[in-house]
Amino acid sequence: MVSRIVRPMIAAGLVGVLAVGCGGVGGGGGGDAVTLSMMGFGTGDEIAKTRFDEANRSIAPSAAAAGEGSFDAQQFLAAVASGAPPDLVYMERRLLGTYAAKKALVPLGDCVAREGIDLGQFRPAAIAEATLNGELYGLPEFYNNRMLLINDAVLREAGLDPAAFATTDWDALAEAAERLSVTDAGALRRIGFDPKIPEFLPMWARANGAELVSVDGRTARLDDPKVAEALEFTVRLIRAQGGWAAFKSFRDTFDFFGARNQFAQGQLGAFVMEDFYLNVLAEHSPQATVTVAPFRGRDGAPVDWITGNAWAIPAGSPHAEQACRWIKTMTDSPTWIAAARERARVRAEAGKPYAGTFTGNVRADEVIFRDVVQPSPAVRTVLETQPSGFALPAMAAGEEFKAAWQEAVNRVLDGRQSPAEALAEAQRQAQAALDEANRGS
């Protein structure tokens, strides 16, 4: 989050940028070869490198130079305010609304029209997450699904059927979590079920029939009693398994990305997790038997919270036309398919499995999971669930909104406030931030 000290300076600088125009992706085409700069993206693996090279070919003899490190909000806004923005920026889709409201990004309508970008190839939830007040501000990249991952060995040891484990009946879930949890001499040795809060509160709220914010992203609904009920239930799950301090302390010991991960070590019964973790388990724990199931609401319907990154063009981008063509290629279905084929080749040569890559591009996924990889039952479950995916709407104060509800959950976990008290405070903070950010729009 941008500090309060630098925010006024940045805001003033952005006014200057607006004075030179940022109403859309316009000039900067030119005929000479140029090097496009970017923020937030590196070519760390074959999925990134293959697409990066393909995107560069699309603007040859010009080319983009990969950036270093992840997206830095303060650095980005300062660059835009100073009139020296990068040509491209790569960030989480949930952030697009915040920077669009600050006029730090340009709407992509002209870019889409000029390059003939087919928005129908992208998943609707990803496009919705990148759209503020009817204007598209980013082209979607990955499509991160959140599923229920169940450790079959642990459930069978406890006399439970992995196929019957579900989040629909909250009383039954609480009973199962306690049954799966193991404490030895007062110390937690196994987490029965991890609800993944504060991070995944939006899923639990939706599972209980509530939304954290209105569809237009302008009205916070954190004080909905159904949100408080969801928070109260998830905190109760944790307290029944030793309390937050013991629970978090034990969870922090997991070798999450290694061979001695919580599934291999029998340290976890089940949790809600993003789909990338299937690749982690496939590589490090191929012998572990894991059941993947949709996270379901109390009404039985799948609840798949979608997130991911996107490519956007900053206000004042020096080479906006090349940048537009570059991001079109980067997110196009043939580019994704080429990258997936390259990863499959590299993994096969190394004797390692490849579970596939979930993208925000429907047409790419159709080919990847038909011609490039043969989906396992777990992957097939993800594929069958993701059409029901939902995303939080773009918000002009998305960062402040997220901070409000996450800090509320932490206050409850720490025992400082009740769920209703914490969410009422968060509601006031979030709505004030939304009102301020939306003023005049």
Short mmCIF file of C-alpha atoms in Angstrom, two decimals:
data_model
loop_
_atom_site.label_atom_id
_atom_site.label_comp_id
_atom_site.label_asym_id
_atom_site.label_seq_id
_atom_site.Cartn_x
_atom_site.Cartn_y
_atom_site.Cartn_z
CA MET A 1 0.00 0.00 0.00
CA VAL A 2 1.26 3.50 -0.74
CA SER A 3 2.22 5.34 2.41
CA ARG A 4 0.28 8.39 3.49
CA ILE A 5 3.45 10.47 3.18
CA VAL A 6 3.96 9.89 -0.51
CA ARG A 7 0.30 9.73 -1.52
CA PRO A 8 -0.25 13.53 -1.85
CA MET A 9 2.90 13.90 -3.95
CA ILE A 10 1.81 11.07 -6.20
CA ALA A 11 -1.71 12.41 -6.52
CA ALA A 12 -0.38 15.81 -7.55
CA GLY A 13 1.94 14.21 -10.05
CA LEU A 14 -0.87 12.20 -11.58
CA VAL A 15 -2.76 15.41 -12.30
CA GLY A 16 0.21 16.48 -14.38
CA VAL A 17 0.19 13.21 -16.23
CA LEU A 18 -3.50 13.59 -16.96
CA ALA A 19 -2.81 16.99 -18.43
CA VAL A 20 -0.79 15.38 -21.20
CA GLY A 21 -3.56 12.89 -21.87
CA CYS A 22 -4.41 9.36 -20.79
CA GLY A 23 -7.83 8.80 -22.28
CA GLY A 24 -6.81 5.61 -24.05
CA VAL A 25 -4.03 3.76 -25.80
CA GLY A 26 -3.03 6.13 -28.52
CA GLY A 27 0.25 7.18 -30.11
CA GLY A 28 3.76 6.03 -29.67
CA GLY A 29 3.78 3.67 -32.63
CA GLY A 30 6.72 5.06 -34.53
CA GLY A 31 8.76 3.10 -37.00
CA ASP A 32 12.08 2.85 -35.17
CA ALA A 33 13.04 -0.12 -33.02
CA VAL A 34 12.52 0.66 -29.34
CA THR A 35 12.87 -1.24 -26.09
CA LEU A 36 9.73 -1.43 -23.99
CA SER A 37 10.13 -1.26 -20.23
CA MET A 38 7.91 -3.08 -17.76
CA MET A 39 7.25 -3.56 -14.06
CA GLY A 40 6.25 -6.65 -12.14
CA PHE A 41 7.23 -9.47 -14.48
CA GLY A 42 10.20 -11.78 -14.88
CA THR A 43 10.83 -14.68 -17.25
CA GLY A 44 11.47 -17.23 -14.54
CA ASP A 45 10.13 -20.37 -16.20
CA GLU A 46 9.23 -21.75 -19.61
CA ILE A 47 5.60 -20.62 -19.36
CA ALA A 48 6.77 -17.04 -18.94
CA LYS A 49 9.77 -17.20 -21.29
CA THR A 50 7.94 -18.83 -24.20
CA ARG A 51 5.19 -16.23 -24.17
CA PHE A 52 7.62 -13.40 -23.59
CA ASP A 53 9.62 -14.38 -26.66
CA GLU A 54 6.46 -14.73 -28.74
CA ALA A 55 5.21 -11.30 -27.64
CA ASN A 56 8.56 -9.77 -28.54
CA ARG A 57 8.37 -11.29 -32.02
CA SER A 58 5.01 -9.58 -32.48
CA ILE A 59 6.57 -6.12 -32.12
CA ALA A 60 9.93 -6.79 -33.84
CA PRO A 61 12.27 -5.05 -34.47
CA SER A 62 11.19 -3.52 -31.17
CA ALA A 63 11.30 -5.68 -28.06
CA ALA A 64 10.33 -5.58 -24.39
CA ALA A 65 12.88 -6.02 -21.61
CA ALA A 66 11.81 -8.15 -18.65
CA GLY A 67 11.59 -6.37 -15.33
CA GLU A 68 12.99 -7.41 -11.99
CA GLY A 69 10.97 -8.31 -8.93
CA SER A 70 7.26 -8.20 -8.29
CA PHE A 71 4.91 -5.24 -8.67
CA ASP A 72 5.76 -2.40 -6.31
CA ALA A 73 2.85 0.00 -5.82
CA GLN A 74 4.88 2.93 -4.54
CA GLN A 75 7.48 2.60 -7.29
CA PHE A 76 4.80 2.34 -9.95
CA LEU A 77 2.77 5.36 -8.83
CA ALA A 78 5.89 7.44 -8.36
CA ALA A 79 7.01 6.58 -11.91
CA VAL A 80 3.63 7.56 -13.36
CA ALA A 81 3.51 10.75 -11.32
CA SER A 82 6.98 11.77 -12.46
CA GLY A 83 6.03 11.36 -16.10
CA ALA A 84 8.39 8.43 -16.59
CA PRO A 85 6.12 5.38 -16.44
CA PRO A 86 7.06 1.96 -17.79
CA ASP A 87 5.50 0.89 -21.08
CA LEU A 88 3.82 -2.10 -19.45
CA VAL A 89 2.82 -3.21 -15.99
CA TYR A 90 1.95 -6.64 -14.62
CA MET A 91 -0.13 -6.80 -11.45
CA GLU A 92 -2.85 -8.69 -9.64
CA ARG A 93 -6.21 -8.10 -11.29
CA ARG A 94 -7.71 -7.03 -7.98
CA LEU A 95 -5.40 -4.00 -8.04
CA LEU A 96 -6.49 -2.71 -11.44
CA GLY A 97 -9.52 -0.85 -10.13
CA THR A 98 -7.45 1.01 -7.57
CA TYR A 99 -4.94 2.28 -10.13
CA ALA A 100 -7.57 2.91 -12.77
CA ALA A 101 -9.38 5.19 -10.30
CA LYS A 102 -6.12 7.04 -9.71
CA LYS A 103 -5.81 7.53 -13.49
CA ALA A 104 -2.54 5.60 -13.44
CA LEU A 105 -3.77 3.12 -16.08
CA VAL A 106 -5.38 3.71 -19.44
CA PRO A 107 -8.62 2.00 -20.49
CA LEU A 108 -8.00 -0.62 -23.15
CA GLY A 109 -11.02 0.02 -25.36
CA ASP A 110 -8.99 1.62 -28.17
CA CYS A 111 -6.31 -1.06 -27.86
CA VAL A 112 -8.88 -3.85 -28.10
CA ALA A 113 -10.53 -2.27 -31.15
CA ARG A 114 -7.32 -1.46 -33.02
CA GLU A 115 -5.70 -4.87 -32.49
CA GLY A 116 -8.94 -6.78 -32.93
CA ILE A 117 -8.56 -8.51 -29.58
CA ASP A 118 -11.26 -11.11 -29.10
CA LEU A 119 -12.45 -10.64 -25.53
CA GLY A 120 -14.66 -13.70 -25.93
CA GLN A 121 -11.62 -15.91 -25.49
CA PHE A 122 -11.25 -14.80 -21.86
CA ARG A 123 -13.18 -16.17 -18.93
CA PRO A 124 -15.98 -13.77 -17.87
CA ALA A 125 -14.94 -13.72 -14.20
CA ALA A 126 -11.43 -12.62 -15.18
CA ILE A 127 -12.73 -9.88 -17.45
CA ALA A 128 -15.11 -8.68 -14.72
CA GLU A 129 -12.23 -8.44 -12.27
CA ALA A 130 -10.36 -6.22 -14.75
CA THR A 131 -13.27 -3.90 -15.50
CA LEU A 132 -14.09 -0.72 -13.55
CA ASN A 133 -17.15 1.39 -14.33
CA GLY A 134 -17.58 -0.38 -17.66
CA GLU A 135 -14.00 0.17 -18.83
CA LEU A 136 -11.51 -2.67 -19.28
CA TYR A 137 -8.09 -1.96 -17.76
CA GLY A 138 -6.21 -5.25 -18.11
CA LEU A 139 -5.93 -8.42 -20.17
CA PRO A 140 -6.20 -11.51 -17.91
CA GLU A 141 -3.41 -14.00 -17.39
CA PHE A 142 -3.64 -16.93 -14.98
CA TYR A 143 -6.93 -18.20 -13.55
CA ASN A 144 -6.38 -19.34 -9.98
CA ASN A 145 -9.12 -21.66 -8.76
CA ARG A 146 -9.62 -22.52 -5.10
CA MET A 147 -10.54 -26.10 -4.34
CA LEU A 148 -10.83 -28.50 -1.43
CA LEU A 149 -7.72 -30.72 -1.12
CA ILE A 150 -8.19 -33.78 1.07
CA ASN A 151 -5.43 -36.00 2.46
CA ASP A 152 -6.88 -39.46 1.86
CA ALA A 153 -4.48 -41.30 4.18
CA VAL A 154 -5.26 -39.04 7.13
CA LEU A 155 -9.02 -39.32 6.64
CA ARG A 156 -8.92 -43.10 6.36
CA GLU A 157 -6.78 -43.31 9.49
CA ALA A 158 -9.52 -41.38 11.28
CA GLY A 159 -12.22 -43.65 9.84
CA LEU A 160 -13.58 -41.02 7.46
CA ASP A 161 -14.37 -41.38 3.77
CA PRO A 162 -12.41 -38.82 1.68
CA ALA A 163 -15.11 -38.88 -0.98
CA ALA A 164 -17.74 -37.86 1.56
CA PHE A 165 -15.75 -34.96 3.06
CA ALA A 166 -17.52 -31.70 2.24
CA THR A 167 -17.98 -28.11 3.40
CA THR A 168 -21.75 -28.05 2.92
CA ASP A 169 -22.83 -29.07 6.42
CA TRP A 170 -20.96 -26.81 8.82
CA ASP A 171 -21.81 -28.85 11.93
CA ALA A 172 -20.51 -32.01 10.25
CA LEU A 173 -17.40 -30.14 9.05
CA ALA A 174 -16.63 -28.94 12.57
CA GLU A 175 -17.04 -32.46 13.90
CA ALA A 176 -14.74 -33.88 11.19
CA ALA A 177 -12.11 -31.21 11.79
CA GLU A 178 -11.94 -32.05 15.48
CA ARG A 179 -11.83 -35.76 14.73
CA LEU A 180 -8.93 -35.31 12.29
CA SER A 181 -6.99 -32.94 14.51
CA VAL A 182 -4.24 -34.49 16.65
CA THR A 183 -2.76 -33.03 19.82
CA ASP A 184 0.10 -34.68 21.70
CA ALA A 185 1.08 -33.59 25.21
CA GLY A 186 -0.71 -30.31 24.68
CA ALA A 187 0.98 -29.60 21.34
CA LEU A 188 -0.84 -29.59 18.01
CA ARG A 189 0.54 -32.38 15.78
CA ARG A 190 -2.05 -32.36 13.01
CA ILE A 191 -4.49 -29.78 11.69
CA GLY A 192 -7.73 -31.51 10.85
CA PHE A 193 -9.10 -28.81 8.59
CA ASP A 194 -7.63 -25.43 7.72
CA PRO A 195 -10.25 -22.85 6.63
CA LYS A 196 -7.48 -20.54 5.38
CA ILE A 197 -8.56 -17.34 7.01
CA PRO A 198 -8.10 -14.44 6.88
CA GLU A 199 -7.19 -14.90 3.19
CA PHE A 200 -10.24 -16.86 2.07
CA LEU A 201 -13.02 -15.06 3.97
CA PRO A 202 -14.73 -14.08 0.66
CA MET A 203 -15.32 -17.78 -0.04
CA TRP A 204 -16.80 -18.47 3.37
CA ALA A 205 -19.05 -15.43 3.11
CA ARG A 206 -20.32 -16.54 -0.27
CA ALA A 207 -20.75 -20.08 1.04
CA ASN A 208 -23.08 -18.58 3.63
CA GLY A 209 -25.06 -16.61 1.04
CA ALA A 210 -23.32 -13.24 1.47
CA GLU A 211 -21.04 -10.98 -0.57
CA LEU A 212 -18.41 -8.66 0.86
CA VAL A 213 -19.24 -5.89 -1.60
CA SER A 214 -21.99 -4.91 -4.03
CA VAL A 215 -21.79 -6.01 -7.66
CA ASP A 216 -20.69 -2.53 -8.77
CA GLY A 217 -17.89 -2.50 -6.20
CA ARG A 218 -19.12 0.70 -4.56
CA THR A 219 -20.92 -0.48 -1.42
CA ALA A 220 -19.24 -2.53 1.29
CA ARG A 221 -21.32 -5.27 2.84
CA LEU A 222 -18.92 -6.41 5.52
CA ASP A 223 -21.51 -5.84 8.26
CA ASP A 224 -23.90 -8.36 6.75
CA PRO A 225 -24.78 -10.75 9.62
CA LYS A 226 -24.11 -13.66 7.29
CA VAL A 227 -20.49 -12.51 6.91
CA ALA A 228 -20.15 -12.35 10.69
CA GLU A 229 -21.67 -15.83 10.95
CA ALA A 230 -19.13 -17.18 8.45
CA LEU A 231 -16.27 -15.56 10.31
CA GLU A 232 -17.53 -16.83 13.64
CA PHE A 233 -17.70 -20.39 12.27
CA THR A 234 -14.20 -20.39 10.76
CA VAL A 235 -12.69 -18.93 13.92
CA ARG A 236 -14.50 -21.59 15.93
CA LEU A 237 -12.88 -24.25 13.73
CA ILE A 238 -9.45 -22.87 14.59
CA ARG A 239 -10.14 -22.48 18.29
CA ALA A 240 -11.29 -26.10 18.44
CA GLN A 241 -7.90 -27.08 17.04
CA GLY A 242 -5.75 -25.38 19.65
CA GLY A 243 -6.45 -21.71 19.03
CA TRP A 244 -4.92 -19.24 16.58
CA ALA A 245 -1.46 -18.96 18.12
CA ALA A 246 -0.87 -22.72 18.25
CA PHE A 247 -2.61 -23.31 14.93
CA LYS A 248 -0.55 -20.72 13.04
CA SER A 249 2.67 -21.64 14.77
CA PHE A 250 2.27 -25.28 13.77
CA ARG A 251 1.19 -24.39 10.21
CA ASP A 252 4.25 -22.20 9.78
CA THR A 253 6.46 -25.27 10.31
CA PHE A 254 5.13 -26.96 7.15
CA ASP A 255 7.59 -27.69 4.35
CA PHE A 256 4.93 -26.27 2.06
CA PHE A 257 6.83 -26.45 -1.23
CA GLY A 258 9.08 -29.37 -0.40
CA ALA A 259 9.08 -33.16 -0.23
CA ARG A 260 8.27 -33.11 3.49
CA ASN A 261 5.08 -31.13 2.92
CA GLN A 262 2.04 -31.39 5.18
CA PHE A 263 0.38 -34.04 3.01
CA ALA A 264 3.45 -36.29 2.92
CA GLN A 265 3.98 -35.86 6.66
CA GLY A 266 0.36 -36.39 7.63
CA GLN A 267 0.24 -32.96 9.29
CA LEU A 268 -3.00 -31.88 7.60
CA GLY A 269 -6.35 -33.51 6.97
CA ALA A 270 -7.79 -31.09 4.43
CA PHE A 271 -7.74 -27.45 3.41
CA VAL A 272 -8.93 -25.00 0.80
CA MET A 273 -6.17 -24.13 -1.63
CA GLU A 274 -5.33 -22.65 -5.02
CA ASP A 275 -4.97 -25.11 -7.90
CA PHE A 276 -1.24 -24.48 -8.38
CA TYR A 277 -0.66 -26.69 -5.35
CA LEU A 278 -1.61 -29.74 -7.40
CA ASN A 279 1.63 -29.26 -9.34
CA VAL A 280 3.57 -28.99 -6.07
CA LEU A 281 2.14 -32.27 -4.81
CA ALA A 282 2.58 -33.97 -8.18
CA GLU A 283 6.27 -33.08 -8.18
CA HIS A 284 7.19 -33.65 -4.55
CA SER A 285 4.64 -36.17 -3.29
CA PRO A 286 3.51 -38.29 -6.24
CA GLN A 287 2.75 -41.16 -3.87
CA ALA A 288 0.37 -39.12 -1.73
CA THR A 289 -3.26 -39.83 -2.47
CA VAL A 290 -5.20 -36.58 -2.55
CA THR A 291 -8.87 -36.13 -3.28
CA VAL A 292 -9.79 -32.83 -4.92
CA ALA A 293 -13.36 -31.62 -4.56
CA PRO A 294 -15.20 -28.35 -5.06
CA PHE A 295 -15.50 -26.12 -2.04
CA ARG A 296 -19.27 -25.93 -1.63
CA GLY A 297 -21.63 -23.49 -0.04
CA ARG A 298 -24.24 -24.47 2.51
CA ASP A 299 -26.69 -24.77 -0.38
CA GLY A 300 -24.43 -27.36 -2.04
CA ALA A 301 -23.35 -25.16 -4.95
CA PRO A 302 -19.62 -24.90 -5.83
CA VAL A 303 -17.87 -21.77 -4.60
CA ASP A 304 -14.71 -21.19 -6.65
CA TRP A 305 -13.08 -17.84 -5.88
CA ILE A 306 -10.99 -16.75 -8.85
CA THR A 307 -7.96 -14.49 -8.82
CA GLY A 308 -4.99 -13.90 -11.08
CA ASN A 309 -2.78 -11.32 -12.72
CA ALA A 310 -3.24 -9.09 -15.72
CA TRP A 311 -1.29 -6.93 -18.14
CA ALA A 312 -2.06 -3.24 -18.23
CA ILE A 313 -0.72 -0.09 -19.86
CA PRO A 314 0.24 2.81 -17.60
CA ALA A 315 -0.92 6.36 -18.27
CA GLY A 316 1.75 8.10 -20.30
CA SER A 317 3.25 4.84 -21.61
CA PRO A 318 5.89 6.01 -24.12
CA HIS A 319 5.13 3.23 -26.60
CA ALA A 320 1.49 2.47 -26.07
CA GLU A 321 0.78 0.94 -29.47
CA GLN A 322 3.58 -1.60 -29.22
CA ALA A 323 2.58 -2.27 -25.63
CA CYS A 324 -0.96 -3.04 -26.76
CA ARG A 325 0.20 -5.50 -29.39
CA TRP A 326 2.61 -7.06 -26.90
CA ILE A 327 -0.04 -7.74 -24.25
CA LYS A 328 -2.42 -9.03 -26.90
CA THR A 329 0.14 -11.65 -27.91
CA MET A 330 1.10 -12.43 -24.33
CA THR A 331 -2.48 -13.41 -23.44
CA ASP A 332 -3.58 -14.89 -26.77
CA SER A 333 -4.60 -18.56 -26.93
CA PRO A 334 -1.87 -19.71 -29.41
CA THR A 335 0.77 -18.18 -27.14
CA TRP A 336 -0.52 -19.99 -24.07
CA ILE A 337 -0.72 -23.26 -25.97
CA ALA A 338 2.89 -22.90 -27.19
CA ALA A 339 4.02 -22.23 -23.63
CA ALA A 340 2.16 -25.26 -22.29
CA ARG A 341 3.71 -27.48 -24.97
CA GLU A 342 7.16 -26.20 -24.01
CA ARG A 343 6.56 -26.87 -20.33
CA ALA A 344 5.28 -30.36 -21.11
CA ARG A 345 8.43 -31.02 -23.15
CA VAL A 346 10.76 -29.71 -20.45
CA ARG A 347 9.00 -31.64 -17.69
CA ALA A 348 8.97 -34.85 -19.73
CA GLU A 349 12.70 -34.58 -20.41
CA ALA A 350 13.27 -34.14 -16.68
CA GLY A 351 11.01 -37.08 -15.89
CA LYS A 352 8.64 -34.84 -13.96
CA PRO A 353 4.84 -34.63 -14.15
CA TYR A 354 2.94 -31.66 -15.54
CA ALA A 355 -0.64 -31.22 -14.38
CA GLY A 356 -1.39 -28.37 -16.79
CA THR A 357 -1.72 -24.59 -16.60
CA PHE A 358 -5.01 -22.89 -15.80
CA THR A 359 -5.30 -19.67 -17.76
CA GLY A 360 -7.87 -16.91 -18.08
CA ASN A 361 -8.18 -17.91 -21.74
CA VAL A 362 -10.95 -20.46 -22.33
CA ARG A 363 -9.77 -21.46 -25.79
CA ALA A 364 -6.22 -22.01 -24.62
CA ASP A 365 -7.41 -24.24 -21.80
CA GLU A 366 -9.53 -26.31 -24.16
CA VAL A 367 -6.44 -27.21 -26.21
CA ILE A 368 -4.03 -27.52 -23.27
CA PHE A 369 -6.22 -30.01 -21.44
CA ARG A 370 -7.14 -31.91 -24.59
CA ASP A 371 -3.91 -32.09 -26.60
CA VAL A 372 -1.04 -31.18 -24.27
CA VAL A 373 -1.85 -32.89 -20.97
CA GLN A 374 -4.16 -35.71 -20.04
CA PRO A 375 -6.08 -34.43 -17.03
CA SER A 376 -5.91 -36.48 -13.86
CA PRO A 377 -9.17 -36.94 -11.92
CA ALA A 378 -8.07 -34.07 -9.67
CA VAL A 379 -7.44 -31.73 -12.59
CA ARG A 380 -10.69 -32.78 -14.22
CA THR A 381 -12.51 -31.76 -11.05
CA VAL A 382 -10.94 -28.30 -11.29
CA LEU A 383 -11.91 -28.02 -14.96
CA GLU A 384 -15.48 -29.01 -14.22
CA THR A 385 -15.73 -26.55 -11.33
CA GLN A 386 -14.18 -23.42 -12.82
CA PRO A 387 -17.15 -22.36 -14.96
CA SER A 388 -18.84 -21.51 -11.65
CA GLY A 389 -15.94 -19.29 -10.63
CA PHE A 390 -16.58 -15.85 -9.19
CA ALA A 391 -14.34 -12.83 -8.66
CA LEU A 392 -14.71 -9.83 -6.41
CA PRO A 393 -15.69 -6.83 -8.54
CA ALA A 394 -13.09 -4.23 -9.41
CA MET A 395 -13.03 -1.51 -6.78
CA ALA A 396 -11.62 2.00 -6.81
CA ALA A 397 -10.24 1.33 -3.34
CA GLY A 398 -9.51 -2.38 -3.63
CA GLU A 399 -6.39 -2.30 -1.48
CA GLU A 400 -8.04 -0.39 1.35
CA PHE A 401 -11.08 -2.68 1.15
CA LYS A 402 -8.96 -5.80 1.43
CA ALA A 403 -6.95 -4.37 4.30
CA ALA A 404 -10.17 -3.53 6.19
CA TRP A 405 -11.61 -7.03 6.13
CA GLN A 406 -8.33 -8.85 6.62
CA GLU A 407 -7.43 -6.75 9.64
CA ALA A 408 -10.92 -7.40 11.02
CA VAL A 409 -10.37 -11.14 10.79
CA ASN A 410 -7.01 -10.81 12.50
CA ARG A 411 -8.57 -8.85 15.37
CA VAL A 412 -11.04 -11.69 15.89
CA LEU A 413 -8.37 -14.38 15.65
CA ASP A 414 -6.31 -12.51 18.24
CA GLY A 415 -9.33 -12.29 20.54
CA ARG A 416 -9.48 -8.49 20.50
CA GLN A 417 -13.00 -8.19 19.06
CA SER A 418 -16.06 -10.28 18.33
CA PRO A 419 -16.82 -10.98 14.65
CA ALA A 420 -19.69 -8.46 14.63
CA GLU A 421 -17.58 -5.74 16.27
CA ALA A 422 -14.62 -6.27 13.98
CA LEU A 423 -16.69 -6.34 10.81
CA ALA A 424 -18.66 -3.25 11.84
CA GLU A 425 -15.38 -1.37 12.21
CA ALA A 426 -14.15 -2.77 8.89
CA GLN A 427 -17.39 -1.71 7.23
CA ARG A 428 -16.86 1.91 8.30
CA GLN A 429 -13.25 1.89 7.11
CA ALA A 430 -13.98 0.17 3.80
CA GLN A 431 -16.99 2.33 2.91
CA ALA A 432 -15.11 5.53 3.71
CA ALA A 433 -12.29 4.42 1.41
CA LEU A 434 -14.68 3.47 -1.38
CA ASP A 435 -16.59 6.75 -1.09
CA GLU A 436 -13.39 8.76 -1.23
CA ALA A 437 -12.01 6.84 -4.20
CA ASN A 438 -15.28 7.01 -6.12
CA ARG A 439 -15.84 10.72 -5.51
CA GLY A 440 -16.50 12.41 -8.82
CA SER A 441 -16.72 9.19 -10.83
#
